Coordinates of C-alpha atoms in Angstrom, one line a residue:
X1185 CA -1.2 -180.4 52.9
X1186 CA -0.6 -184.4 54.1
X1187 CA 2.2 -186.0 52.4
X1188 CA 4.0 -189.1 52.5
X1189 CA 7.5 -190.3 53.7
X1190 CA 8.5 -193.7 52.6
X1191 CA 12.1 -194.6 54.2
X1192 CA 14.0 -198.0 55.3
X1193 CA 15.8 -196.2 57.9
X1194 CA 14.9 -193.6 59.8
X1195 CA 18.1 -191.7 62.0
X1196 CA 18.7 -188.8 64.1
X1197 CA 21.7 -186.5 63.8
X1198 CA 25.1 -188.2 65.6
X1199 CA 25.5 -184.8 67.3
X1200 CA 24.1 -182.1 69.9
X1201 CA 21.9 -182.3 72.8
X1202 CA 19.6 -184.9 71.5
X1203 CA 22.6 -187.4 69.3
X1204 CA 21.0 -190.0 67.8
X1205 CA 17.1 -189.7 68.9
X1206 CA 14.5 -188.6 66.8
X1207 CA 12.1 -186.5 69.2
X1208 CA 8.3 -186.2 68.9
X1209 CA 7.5 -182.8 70.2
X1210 CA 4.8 -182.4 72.4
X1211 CA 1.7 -182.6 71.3
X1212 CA 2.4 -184.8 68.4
X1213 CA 2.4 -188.6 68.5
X1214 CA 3.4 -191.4 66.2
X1215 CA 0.1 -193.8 65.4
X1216 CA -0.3 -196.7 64.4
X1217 CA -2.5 -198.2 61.8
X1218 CA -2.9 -201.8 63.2
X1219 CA -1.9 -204.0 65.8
X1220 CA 1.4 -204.8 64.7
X1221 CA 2.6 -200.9 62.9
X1222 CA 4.6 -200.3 66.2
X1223 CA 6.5 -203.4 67.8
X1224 CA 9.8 -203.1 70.3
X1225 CA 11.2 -205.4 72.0
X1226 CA 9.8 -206.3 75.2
X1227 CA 6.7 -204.4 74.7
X1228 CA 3.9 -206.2 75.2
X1229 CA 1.9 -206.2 71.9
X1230 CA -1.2 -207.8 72.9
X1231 CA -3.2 -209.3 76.3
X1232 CA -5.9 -211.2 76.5
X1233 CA -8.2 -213.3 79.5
X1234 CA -10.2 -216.3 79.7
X1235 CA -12.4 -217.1 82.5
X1236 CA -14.1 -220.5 82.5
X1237 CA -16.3 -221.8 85.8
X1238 CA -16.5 -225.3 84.6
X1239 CA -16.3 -227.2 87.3
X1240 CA -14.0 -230.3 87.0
X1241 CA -13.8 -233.0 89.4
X1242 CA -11.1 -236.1 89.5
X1243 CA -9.8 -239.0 91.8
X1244 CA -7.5 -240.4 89.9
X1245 CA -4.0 -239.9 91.4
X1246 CA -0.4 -239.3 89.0
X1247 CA -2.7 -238.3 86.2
X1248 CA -2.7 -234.8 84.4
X1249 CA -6.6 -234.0 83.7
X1250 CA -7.5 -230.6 82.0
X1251 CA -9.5 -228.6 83.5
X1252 CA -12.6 -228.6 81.6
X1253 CA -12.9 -224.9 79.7
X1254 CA -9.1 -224.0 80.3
X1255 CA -8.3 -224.6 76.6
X1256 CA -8.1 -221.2 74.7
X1257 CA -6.5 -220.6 71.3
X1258 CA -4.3 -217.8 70.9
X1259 CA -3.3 -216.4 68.0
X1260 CA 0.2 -214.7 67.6
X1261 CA 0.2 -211.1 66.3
X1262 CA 4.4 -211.3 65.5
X1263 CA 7.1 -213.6 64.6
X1264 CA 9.3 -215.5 68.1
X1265 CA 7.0 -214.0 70.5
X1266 CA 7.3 -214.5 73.6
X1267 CA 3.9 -215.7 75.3
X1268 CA 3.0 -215.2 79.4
X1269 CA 1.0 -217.1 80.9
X1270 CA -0.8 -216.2 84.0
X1271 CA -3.4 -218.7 85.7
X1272 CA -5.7 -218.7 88.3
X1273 CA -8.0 -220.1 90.3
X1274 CA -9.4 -222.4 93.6
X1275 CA -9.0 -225.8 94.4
X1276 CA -11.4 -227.7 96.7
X1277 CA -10.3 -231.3 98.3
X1278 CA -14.1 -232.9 99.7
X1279 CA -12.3 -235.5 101.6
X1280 CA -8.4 -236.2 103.1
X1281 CA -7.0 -233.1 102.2
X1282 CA -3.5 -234.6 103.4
X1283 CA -2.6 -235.5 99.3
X1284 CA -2.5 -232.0 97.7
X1285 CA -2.6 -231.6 93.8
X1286 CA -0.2 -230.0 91.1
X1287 CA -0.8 -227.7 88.6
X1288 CA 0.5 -227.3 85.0
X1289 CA 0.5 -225.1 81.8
X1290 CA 0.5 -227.4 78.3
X1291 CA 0.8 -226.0 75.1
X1292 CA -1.1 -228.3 72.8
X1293 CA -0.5 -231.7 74.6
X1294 CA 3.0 -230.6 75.7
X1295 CA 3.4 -229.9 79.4
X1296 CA 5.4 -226.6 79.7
X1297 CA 5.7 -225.6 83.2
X1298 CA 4.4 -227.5 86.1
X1299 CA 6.1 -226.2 89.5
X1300 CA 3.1 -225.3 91.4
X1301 CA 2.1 -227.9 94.8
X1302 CA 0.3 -228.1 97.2
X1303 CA 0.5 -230.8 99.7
X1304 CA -2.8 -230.0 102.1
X1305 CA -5.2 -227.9 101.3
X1306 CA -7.0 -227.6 104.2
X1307 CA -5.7 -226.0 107.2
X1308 CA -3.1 -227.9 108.5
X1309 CA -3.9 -230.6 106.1
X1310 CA -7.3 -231.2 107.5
X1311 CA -10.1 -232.1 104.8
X1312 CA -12.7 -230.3 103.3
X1313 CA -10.0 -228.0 102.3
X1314 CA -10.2 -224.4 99.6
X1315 CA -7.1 -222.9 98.3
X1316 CA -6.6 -220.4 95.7
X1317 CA -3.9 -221.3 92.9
X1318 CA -1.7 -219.6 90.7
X1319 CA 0.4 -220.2 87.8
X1320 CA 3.0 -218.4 85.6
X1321 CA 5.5 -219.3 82.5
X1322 CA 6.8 -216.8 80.1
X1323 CA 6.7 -219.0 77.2
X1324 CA 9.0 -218.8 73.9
X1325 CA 7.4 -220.9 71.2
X1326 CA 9.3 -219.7 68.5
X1327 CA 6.7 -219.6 65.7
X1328 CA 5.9 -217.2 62.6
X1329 CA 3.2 -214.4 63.5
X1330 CA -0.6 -215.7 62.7
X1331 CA 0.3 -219.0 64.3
X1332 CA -2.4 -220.4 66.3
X1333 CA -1.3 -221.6 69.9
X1334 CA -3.6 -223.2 72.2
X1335 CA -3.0 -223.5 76.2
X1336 CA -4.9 -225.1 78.9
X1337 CA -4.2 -225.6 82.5
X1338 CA -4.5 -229.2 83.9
X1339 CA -4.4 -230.8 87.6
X1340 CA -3.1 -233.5 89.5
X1341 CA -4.1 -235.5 92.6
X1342 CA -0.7 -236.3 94.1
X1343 CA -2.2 -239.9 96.0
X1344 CA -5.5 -241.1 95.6
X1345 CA -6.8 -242.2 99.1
X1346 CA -10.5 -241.6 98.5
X1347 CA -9.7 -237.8 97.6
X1348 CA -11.9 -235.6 95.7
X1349 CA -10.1 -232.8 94.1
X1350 CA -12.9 -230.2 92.6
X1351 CA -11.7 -227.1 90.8
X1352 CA -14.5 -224.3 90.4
X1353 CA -16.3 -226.1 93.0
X1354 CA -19.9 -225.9 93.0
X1355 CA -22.2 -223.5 91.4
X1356 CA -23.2 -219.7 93.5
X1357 CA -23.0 -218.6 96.8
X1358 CA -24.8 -215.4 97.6
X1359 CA -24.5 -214.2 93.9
X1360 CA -20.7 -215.4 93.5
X1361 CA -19.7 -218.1 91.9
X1362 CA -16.1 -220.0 91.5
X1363 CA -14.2 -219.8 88.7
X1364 CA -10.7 -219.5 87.1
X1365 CA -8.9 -217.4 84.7
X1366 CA -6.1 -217.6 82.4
X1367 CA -4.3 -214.5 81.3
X1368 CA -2.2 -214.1 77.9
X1369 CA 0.2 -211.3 77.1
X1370 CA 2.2 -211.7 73.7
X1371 CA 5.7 -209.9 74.0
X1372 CA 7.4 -208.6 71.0
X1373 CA 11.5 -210.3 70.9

């Protein structure tokens, strides 16, 4: 017979071999109706990826343009989450290759994190340079759970000398084609 135990606080005994744990014997588990019945700290409660092969082209140098498909909404599952971000991708310079290009994480229109460089892509700085990127911030944003938060990843020609900077250059090659990803973990606090 299935019965019901509704409690505020649930604690083991202070004493013995296993003071002040409540053990699940093997073969039994604790489930979880939905996605947010079970949250700990620093577990992650939820993960989720975006790919876009947009490609987005710009010559304009000190200027932060978004990378066309980046944006993706994210709704929070709990209240002060912490939110990672994890971005990838490849970067193509046509010509020069001598300027390099940043990278940055925004949240909304706010820049969050932006330390990632690159001062040549090519080898040794020659042009007609690939390099692959990548991007990380553990964000805290502070808001209630069902908030909706929307990141994107943007660029940034360093100079403009007559550069092309491409990201998700071109379209297939052989059946592959470029593009990038963005990866979102929510962490319980």
């Amino acid at each position: 017979m299935a019965s019901e135990l509704q409690v505020t606080t649930i604690r083991g005994v202070p004493t013995g071999s296993n003071a002040n744990q409540i053990v699940i014997p093997t073969g039994q588990k604790v489930v979880g109706t939905d996605a947010n019945s079970i949250i700990a700290p620093g577990m992650a409660i939820n993960s989720v990826e975006h790919q876009w092969g947009n490609q987005t082209q710009f010559t304009t140098a000190q200027t932060w343009v978004d990378l066309t498909g980046s944006t993706y909404s994210y709704t929070t599952k709990a209240a002060n989450s912490k939110i990672l971000i994890i971005g990838m991708g490849q970067a193509y310079m046509s010509t020069g290759g001598g300027s390099g290009y940043g990278i940055g994480i925004f949240r909304g229109t706010t820049r969050i994190v932006s330390p990632y460089s690159n001062w040549g892509l090519g080898p040794h700085g020659h042009s007609n340079g690939a390099q692959p990127w990548h991007i990380q911030h553990l964000d805290a944003p502070g808001v209630a759970a069902g908030t909706a938060l929307s990141y994107k990843i943007a660029g940034m020609l360093h100079a403009s000398s007559g550069q092309d900077i491409y990201f998700n250059y071109g379209g297939s090659w052989n059946g592959l084609s470029n593009f990038s990803s963005m990866i979102i973990t929510e962490i319980a606090q």
